[in-house]
mmCIF file of C-alpha atoms in Angstrom:
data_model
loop_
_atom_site.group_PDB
_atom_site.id
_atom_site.type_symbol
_atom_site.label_atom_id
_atom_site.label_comp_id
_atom_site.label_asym_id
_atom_site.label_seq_id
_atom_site.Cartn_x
_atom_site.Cartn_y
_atom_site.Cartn_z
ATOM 1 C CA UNK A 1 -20.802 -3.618 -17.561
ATOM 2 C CA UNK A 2 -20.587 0.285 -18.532
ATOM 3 C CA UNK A 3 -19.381 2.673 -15.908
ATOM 4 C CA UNK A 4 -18.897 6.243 -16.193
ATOM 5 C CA UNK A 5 -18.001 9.210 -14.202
ATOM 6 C CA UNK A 6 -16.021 12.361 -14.720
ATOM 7 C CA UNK A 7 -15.563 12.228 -18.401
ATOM 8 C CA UNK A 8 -14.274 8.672 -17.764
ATOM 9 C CA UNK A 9 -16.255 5.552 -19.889
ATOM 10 C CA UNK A 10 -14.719 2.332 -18.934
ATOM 11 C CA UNK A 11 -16.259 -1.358 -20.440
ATOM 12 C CA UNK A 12 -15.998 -4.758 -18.335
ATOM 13 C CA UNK A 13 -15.325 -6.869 -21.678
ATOM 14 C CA UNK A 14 -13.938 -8.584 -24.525
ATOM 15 C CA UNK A 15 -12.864 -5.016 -26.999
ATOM 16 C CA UNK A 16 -13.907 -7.062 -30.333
ATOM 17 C CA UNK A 17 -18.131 -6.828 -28.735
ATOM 18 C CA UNK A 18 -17.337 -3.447 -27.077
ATOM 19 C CA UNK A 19 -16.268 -1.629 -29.911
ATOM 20 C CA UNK A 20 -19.662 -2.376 -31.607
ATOM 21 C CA UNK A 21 -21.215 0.659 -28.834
ATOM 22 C CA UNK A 22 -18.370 3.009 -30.051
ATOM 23 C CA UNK A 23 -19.332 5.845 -33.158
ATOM 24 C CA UNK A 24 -16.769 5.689 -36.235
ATOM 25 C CA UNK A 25 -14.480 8.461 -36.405
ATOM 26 C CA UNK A 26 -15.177 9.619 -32.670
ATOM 27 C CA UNK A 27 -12.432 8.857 -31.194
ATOM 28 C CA UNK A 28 -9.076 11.273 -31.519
ATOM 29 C CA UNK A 29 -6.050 9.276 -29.979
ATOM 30 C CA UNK A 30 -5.092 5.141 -29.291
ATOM 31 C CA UNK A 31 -3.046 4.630 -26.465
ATOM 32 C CA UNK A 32 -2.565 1.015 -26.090
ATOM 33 C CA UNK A 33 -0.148 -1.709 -24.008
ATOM 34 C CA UNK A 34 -1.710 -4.651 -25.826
ATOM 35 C CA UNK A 35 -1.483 -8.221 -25.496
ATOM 36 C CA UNK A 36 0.982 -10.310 -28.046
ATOM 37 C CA UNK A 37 2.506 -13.706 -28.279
ATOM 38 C CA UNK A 38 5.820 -13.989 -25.935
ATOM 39 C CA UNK A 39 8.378 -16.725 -25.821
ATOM 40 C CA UNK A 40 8.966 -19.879 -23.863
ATOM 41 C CA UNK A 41 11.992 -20.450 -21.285
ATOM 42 C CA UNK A 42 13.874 -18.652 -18.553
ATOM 43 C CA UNK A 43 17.563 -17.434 -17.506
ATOM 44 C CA UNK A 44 19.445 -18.786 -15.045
ATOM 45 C CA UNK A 45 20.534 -16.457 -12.209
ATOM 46 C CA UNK A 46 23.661 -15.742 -10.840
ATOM 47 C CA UNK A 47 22.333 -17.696 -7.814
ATOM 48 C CA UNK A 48 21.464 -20.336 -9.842
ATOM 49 C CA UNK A 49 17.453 -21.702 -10.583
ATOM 50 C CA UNK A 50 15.739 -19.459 -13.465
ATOM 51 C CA UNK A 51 13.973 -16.597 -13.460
ATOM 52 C CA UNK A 52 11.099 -16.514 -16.190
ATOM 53 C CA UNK A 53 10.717 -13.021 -17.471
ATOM 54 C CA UNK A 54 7.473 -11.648 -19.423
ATOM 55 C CA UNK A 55 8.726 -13.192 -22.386
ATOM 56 C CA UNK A 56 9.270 -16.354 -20.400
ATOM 57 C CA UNK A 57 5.791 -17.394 -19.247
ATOM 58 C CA UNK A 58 5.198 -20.185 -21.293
ATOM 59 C CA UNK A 59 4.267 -17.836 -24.401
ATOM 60 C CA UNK A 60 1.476 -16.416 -22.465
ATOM 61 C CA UNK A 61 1.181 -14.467 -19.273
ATOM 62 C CA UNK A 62 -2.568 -13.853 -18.955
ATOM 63 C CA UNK A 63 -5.341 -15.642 -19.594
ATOM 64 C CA UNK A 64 -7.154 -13.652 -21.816
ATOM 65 C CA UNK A 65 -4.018 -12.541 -24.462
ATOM 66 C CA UNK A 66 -5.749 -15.221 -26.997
ATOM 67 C CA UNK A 67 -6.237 -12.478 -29.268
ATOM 68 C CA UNK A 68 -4.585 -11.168 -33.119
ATOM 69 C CA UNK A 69 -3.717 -8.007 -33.950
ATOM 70 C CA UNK A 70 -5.638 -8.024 -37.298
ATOM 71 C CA UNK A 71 -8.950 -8.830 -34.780
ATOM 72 C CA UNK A 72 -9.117 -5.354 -33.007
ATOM 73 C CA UNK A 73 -7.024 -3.605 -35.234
ATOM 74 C CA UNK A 74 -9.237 -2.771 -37.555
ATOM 75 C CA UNK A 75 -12.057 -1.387 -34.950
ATOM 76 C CA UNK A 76 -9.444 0.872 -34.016
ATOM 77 C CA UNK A 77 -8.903 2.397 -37.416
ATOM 78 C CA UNK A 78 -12.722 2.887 -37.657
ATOM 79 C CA UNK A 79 -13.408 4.529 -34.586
ATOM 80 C CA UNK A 80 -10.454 6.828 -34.476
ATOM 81 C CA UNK A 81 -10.739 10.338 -36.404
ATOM 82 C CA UNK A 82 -9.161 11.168 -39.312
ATOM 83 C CA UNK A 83 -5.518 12.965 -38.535
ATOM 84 C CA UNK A 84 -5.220 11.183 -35.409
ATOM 85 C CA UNK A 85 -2.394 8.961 -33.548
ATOM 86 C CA UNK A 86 -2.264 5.582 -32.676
ATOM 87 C CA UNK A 87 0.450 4.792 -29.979
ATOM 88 C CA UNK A 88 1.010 0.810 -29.372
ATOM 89 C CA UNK A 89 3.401 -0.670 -27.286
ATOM 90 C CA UNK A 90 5.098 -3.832 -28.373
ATOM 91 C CA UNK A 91 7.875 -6.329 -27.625
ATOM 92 C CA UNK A 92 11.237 -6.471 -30.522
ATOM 93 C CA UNK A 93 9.657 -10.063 -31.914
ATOM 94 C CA UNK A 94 6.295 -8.612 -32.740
ATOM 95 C CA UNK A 95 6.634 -5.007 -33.845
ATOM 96 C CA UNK A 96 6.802 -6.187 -37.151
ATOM 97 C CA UNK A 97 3.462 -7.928 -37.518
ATOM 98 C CA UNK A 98 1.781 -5.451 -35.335
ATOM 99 C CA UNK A 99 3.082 -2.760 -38.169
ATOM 100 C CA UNK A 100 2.314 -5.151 -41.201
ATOM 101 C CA UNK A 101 -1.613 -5.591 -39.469
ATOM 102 C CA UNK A 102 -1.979 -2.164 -38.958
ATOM 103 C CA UNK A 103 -1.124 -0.981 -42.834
ATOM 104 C CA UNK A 104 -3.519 -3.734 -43.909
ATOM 105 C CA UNK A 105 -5.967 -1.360 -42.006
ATOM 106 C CA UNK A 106 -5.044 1.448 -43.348
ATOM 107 C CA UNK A 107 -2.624 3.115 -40.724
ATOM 108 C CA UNK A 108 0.342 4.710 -42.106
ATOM 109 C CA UNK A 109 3.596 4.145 -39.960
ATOM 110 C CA UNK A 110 5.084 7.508 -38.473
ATOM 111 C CA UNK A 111 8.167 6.297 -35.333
ATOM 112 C CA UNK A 112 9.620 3.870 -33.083
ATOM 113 C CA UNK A 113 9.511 5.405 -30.069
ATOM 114 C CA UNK A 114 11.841 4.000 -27.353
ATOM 115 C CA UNK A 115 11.129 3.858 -23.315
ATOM 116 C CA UNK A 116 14.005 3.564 -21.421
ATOM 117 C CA UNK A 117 13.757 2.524 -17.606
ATOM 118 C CA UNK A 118 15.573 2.730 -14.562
ATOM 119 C CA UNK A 119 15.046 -0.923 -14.563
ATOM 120 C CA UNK A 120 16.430 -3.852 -16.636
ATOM 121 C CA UNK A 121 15.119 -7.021 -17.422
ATOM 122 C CA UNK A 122 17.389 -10.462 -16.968
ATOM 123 C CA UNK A 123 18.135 -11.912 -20.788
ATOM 124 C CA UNK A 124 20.450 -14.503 -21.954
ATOM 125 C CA UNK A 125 21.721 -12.264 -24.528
ATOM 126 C CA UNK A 126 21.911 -8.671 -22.976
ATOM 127 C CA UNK A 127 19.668 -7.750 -20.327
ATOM 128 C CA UNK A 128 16.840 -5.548 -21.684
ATOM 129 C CA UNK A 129 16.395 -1.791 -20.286
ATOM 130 C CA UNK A 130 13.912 -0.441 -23.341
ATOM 131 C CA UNK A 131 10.302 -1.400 -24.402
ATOM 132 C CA UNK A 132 9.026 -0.161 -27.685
ATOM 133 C CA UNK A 133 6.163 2.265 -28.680
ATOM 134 C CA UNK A 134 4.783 2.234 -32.128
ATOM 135 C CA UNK A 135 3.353 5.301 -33.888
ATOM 136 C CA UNK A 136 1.183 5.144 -36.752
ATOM 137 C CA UNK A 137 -1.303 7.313 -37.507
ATOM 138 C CA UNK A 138 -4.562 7.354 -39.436
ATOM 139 C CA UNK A 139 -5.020 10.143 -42.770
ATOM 140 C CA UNK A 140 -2.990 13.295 -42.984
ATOM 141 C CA UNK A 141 0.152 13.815 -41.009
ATOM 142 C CA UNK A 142 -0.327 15.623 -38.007
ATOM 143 C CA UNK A 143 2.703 17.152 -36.134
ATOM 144 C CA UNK A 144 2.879 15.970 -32.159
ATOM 145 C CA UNK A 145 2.191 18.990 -30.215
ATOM 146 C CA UNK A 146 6.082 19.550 -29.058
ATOM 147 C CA UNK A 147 8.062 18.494 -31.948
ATOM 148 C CA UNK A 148 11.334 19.025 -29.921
ATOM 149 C CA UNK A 149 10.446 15.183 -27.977
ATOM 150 C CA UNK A 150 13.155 12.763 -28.444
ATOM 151 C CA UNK A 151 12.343 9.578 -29.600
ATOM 152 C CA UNK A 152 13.595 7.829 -26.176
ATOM 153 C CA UNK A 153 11.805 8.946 -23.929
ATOM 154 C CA UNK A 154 13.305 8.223 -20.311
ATOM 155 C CA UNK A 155 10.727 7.866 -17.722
ATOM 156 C CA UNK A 156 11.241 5.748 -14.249
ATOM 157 C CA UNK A 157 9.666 2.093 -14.629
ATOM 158 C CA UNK A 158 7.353 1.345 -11.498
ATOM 159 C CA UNK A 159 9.483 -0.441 -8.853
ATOM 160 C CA UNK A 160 7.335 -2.492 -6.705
ATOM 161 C CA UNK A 161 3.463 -2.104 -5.636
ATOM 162 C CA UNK A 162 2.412 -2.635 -9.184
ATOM 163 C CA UNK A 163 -1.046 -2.901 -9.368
ATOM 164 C CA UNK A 164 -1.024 -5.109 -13.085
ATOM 165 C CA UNK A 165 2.553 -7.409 -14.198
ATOM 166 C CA UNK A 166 2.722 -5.152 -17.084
ATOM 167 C CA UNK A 167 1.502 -1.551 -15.611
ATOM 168 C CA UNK A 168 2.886 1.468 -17.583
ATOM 169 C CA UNK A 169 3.933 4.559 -15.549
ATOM 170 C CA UNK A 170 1.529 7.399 -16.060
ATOM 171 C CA UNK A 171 3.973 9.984 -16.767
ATOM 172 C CA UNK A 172 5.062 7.369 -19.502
ATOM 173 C CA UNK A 173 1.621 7.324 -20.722
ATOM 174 C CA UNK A 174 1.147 11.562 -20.266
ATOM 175 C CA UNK A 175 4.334 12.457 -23.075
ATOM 176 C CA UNK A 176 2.051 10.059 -25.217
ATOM 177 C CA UNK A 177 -1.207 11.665 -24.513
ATOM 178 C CA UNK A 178 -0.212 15.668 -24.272
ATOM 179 C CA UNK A 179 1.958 15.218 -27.384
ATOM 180 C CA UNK A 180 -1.046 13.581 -29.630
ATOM 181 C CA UNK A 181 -4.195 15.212 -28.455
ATOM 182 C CA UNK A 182 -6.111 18.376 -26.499
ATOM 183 C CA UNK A 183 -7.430 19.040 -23.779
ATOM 184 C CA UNK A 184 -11.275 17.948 -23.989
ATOM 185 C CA UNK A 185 -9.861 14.731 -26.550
ATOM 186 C CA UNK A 186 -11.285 11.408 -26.080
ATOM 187 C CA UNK A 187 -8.301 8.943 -25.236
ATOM 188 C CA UNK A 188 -9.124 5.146 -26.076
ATOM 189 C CA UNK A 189 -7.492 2.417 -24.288
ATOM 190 C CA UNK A 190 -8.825 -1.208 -25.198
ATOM 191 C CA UNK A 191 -6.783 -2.972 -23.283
ATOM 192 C CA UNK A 192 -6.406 -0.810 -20.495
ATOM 193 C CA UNK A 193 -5.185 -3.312 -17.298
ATOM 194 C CA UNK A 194 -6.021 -1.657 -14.284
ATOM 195 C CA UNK A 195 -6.815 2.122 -15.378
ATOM 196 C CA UNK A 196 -3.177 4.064 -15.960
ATOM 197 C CA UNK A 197 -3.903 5.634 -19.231
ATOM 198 C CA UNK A 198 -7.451 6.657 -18.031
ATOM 199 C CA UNK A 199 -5.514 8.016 -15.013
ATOM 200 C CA UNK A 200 -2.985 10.108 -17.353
ATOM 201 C CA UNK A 201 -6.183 11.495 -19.194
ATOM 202 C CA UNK A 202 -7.841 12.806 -15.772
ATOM 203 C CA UNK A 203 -4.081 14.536 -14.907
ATOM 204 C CA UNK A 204 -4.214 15.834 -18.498
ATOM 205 C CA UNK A 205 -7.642 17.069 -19.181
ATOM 206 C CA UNK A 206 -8.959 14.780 -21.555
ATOM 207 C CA UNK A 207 -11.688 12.410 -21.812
ATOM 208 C CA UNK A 208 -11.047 8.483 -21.475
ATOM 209 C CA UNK A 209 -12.627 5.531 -22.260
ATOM 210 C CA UNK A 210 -11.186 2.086 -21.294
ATOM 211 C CA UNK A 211 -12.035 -1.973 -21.847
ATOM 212 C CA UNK A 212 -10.593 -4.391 -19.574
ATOM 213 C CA UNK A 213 -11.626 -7.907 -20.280
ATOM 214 C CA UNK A 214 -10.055 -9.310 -16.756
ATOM 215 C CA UNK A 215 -12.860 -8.548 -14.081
ATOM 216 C CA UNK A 216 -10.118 -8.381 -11.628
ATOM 217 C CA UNK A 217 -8.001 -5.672 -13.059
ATOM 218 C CA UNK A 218 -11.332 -3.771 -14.364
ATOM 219 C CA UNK A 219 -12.424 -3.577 -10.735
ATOM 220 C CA UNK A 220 -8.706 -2.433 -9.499
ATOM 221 C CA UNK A 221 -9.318 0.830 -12.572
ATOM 222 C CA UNK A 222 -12.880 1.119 -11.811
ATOM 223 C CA UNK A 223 -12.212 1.948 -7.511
ATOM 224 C CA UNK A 224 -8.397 3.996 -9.176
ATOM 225 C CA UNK A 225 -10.625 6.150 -11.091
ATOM 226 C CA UNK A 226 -13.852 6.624 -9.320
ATOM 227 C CA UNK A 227 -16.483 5.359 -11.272
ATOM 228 C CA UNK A 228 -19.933 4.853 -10.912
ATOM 229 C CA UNK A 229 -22.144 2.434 -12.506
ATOM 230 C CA UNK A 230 -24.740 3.132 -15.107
ATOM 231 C CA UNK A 231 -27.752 0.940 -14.366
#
C-alpha cells in the first residue's frame, strides 16, 4: 500500500521490494532507527525478578527485525544523492558491522554521534543513558549546516505514551534532519515505526517518505501524519 499526502510518501512493506519504486540518486538524506541483532538475558532488580531490557528480548524484539545490514544497505547508497548524509542509529555491539556493511557500499564514515537521555536503561555492568548515531555519508564531504553541533546531542527520551518500544523523540530526529538537508529535501526513513521522522520533516519543511513493514505501526504513522490513500 502507497499513501501520500502533503509532501509525505509512506509504503506498507518489506524496504528490500519497496526500494525497487524509488529513482537512484533522488533521495538527499537517510534518517534511520533500524532493526539489529540484540542479546539474550535480563537484570535482576533491586526488588528482585528481572527486568529484560531491549537488548534482553531473547535477541529479538519484533517480529519482523529478520533482516542484514548488507540487504538494504546497499539500496540506500543507490537511491541517496551524491554529497548526501546517512544518519543510522545503532546499539555499542553492532556499530561496527553496520560501519564495515556500509563501506562495502561505498559510504565513507564521517562521526559517532551520541544521544544522551533523561532516562537510563537497567544493565548489569553500568546502566546505559546514551544510544548511538552513525554518520556516514555518500561522495564529497559536505559540511552539516551548523558546524558548531556537539557530537552529544542531549535531547529528553519519551517518558511514557510511546506510541512504538523503540520511538525516537522528534526533536532528536529534527538536529539530524535541519543539520543534513533543506528545506524542500526528501528525507528517507525505511524503517520508520510509527511515523516520527516523517513527523520531524513536516515541522521542518522537507519532504518524507517512509516504509513500515509492521501493518500495525504503519497504520499508527499513516492516522499521525494524515495520509490519504492512492488508489
Amino acid at each position: 500500500m502507497k499513501c501520500t499526502y502533503n509532501n509525505v510518501y509512506l509504503y506498507n512493506g518489506d524496504c528490500r521490494n519497496v526500494f525497487k519504486c524509488i529513482d537512484s540518486e533522488s533521495v538527499d538524506l537517510l534518517v534511520t532507527d533500524c532493526p539489529y541483532k540484540t542479546i539474550s538475558g535480563g537484570v535482576k532488580t533491586p526488588k528482585g525478578g528481572i527486568f529484560l531490557t531491549r537488548e534482553a528480548k531473547a535477541g529479538k524484539m519484533f517480529k519482523h527485525n529478520d533482516i542484514e545490514f548488507s540487504e538494504w544497505l546497499p539500496e540506500v547508497y543507490r537511491v541517496l544523492k551524491q554529497g548526501t548524509h546517512a544518519y543510522i542509529m545503532v546499539n555499542e555491539r553492532n556499530i561496527a558491522k553496520l560501519q564495515a556493511d556500509a563501506e562495502k557500499c561505498g559510504f565513507k564514515f564521517v562521526n559517532i554521534l551520541i544521544w544522551e537521555k533523561n532516562t537510563v536503561t537497567p544493565n548489569r555492568y553500568y546502566m546505559k543513558q546514551t544510544e548511538y548515531i552513525l554518520l556516514l555519508r555518500k561522495g564529497p564531504a559536505r559540511t552539516i549546516n551548523n558546524p558548531g553541533t556537539s557530537n552529544v546531542i542531549k535531547v529528553k527520551n519519551i517518558v511514557g505514551n510511546k506510541t512504538h518500544p523503540t520511538e525516537k523523540p522528534v526533536e532528536l530526529l529534527k538536529v539530524l534532519i535541519e543539520n543534513s538537508s533543506n528545506a524542500g529535501d526528501i528525507v528517507l526513513d525505511p524503517f520508520m515505526g510509527t511515523g516520527s521522522t516523517g513527523e520531524a520533516c513536516i515541522q521542518t519543511g522537507r519532504k518524507f517518505i517512509g516504509i513500515e513493514i509492521d501493518p500495525e505501526y504503519y497504520n499508527i504513522a499513516y492516522s499521525r501524519l494524515g495520509l490519504e490513500v492512492i488508489t
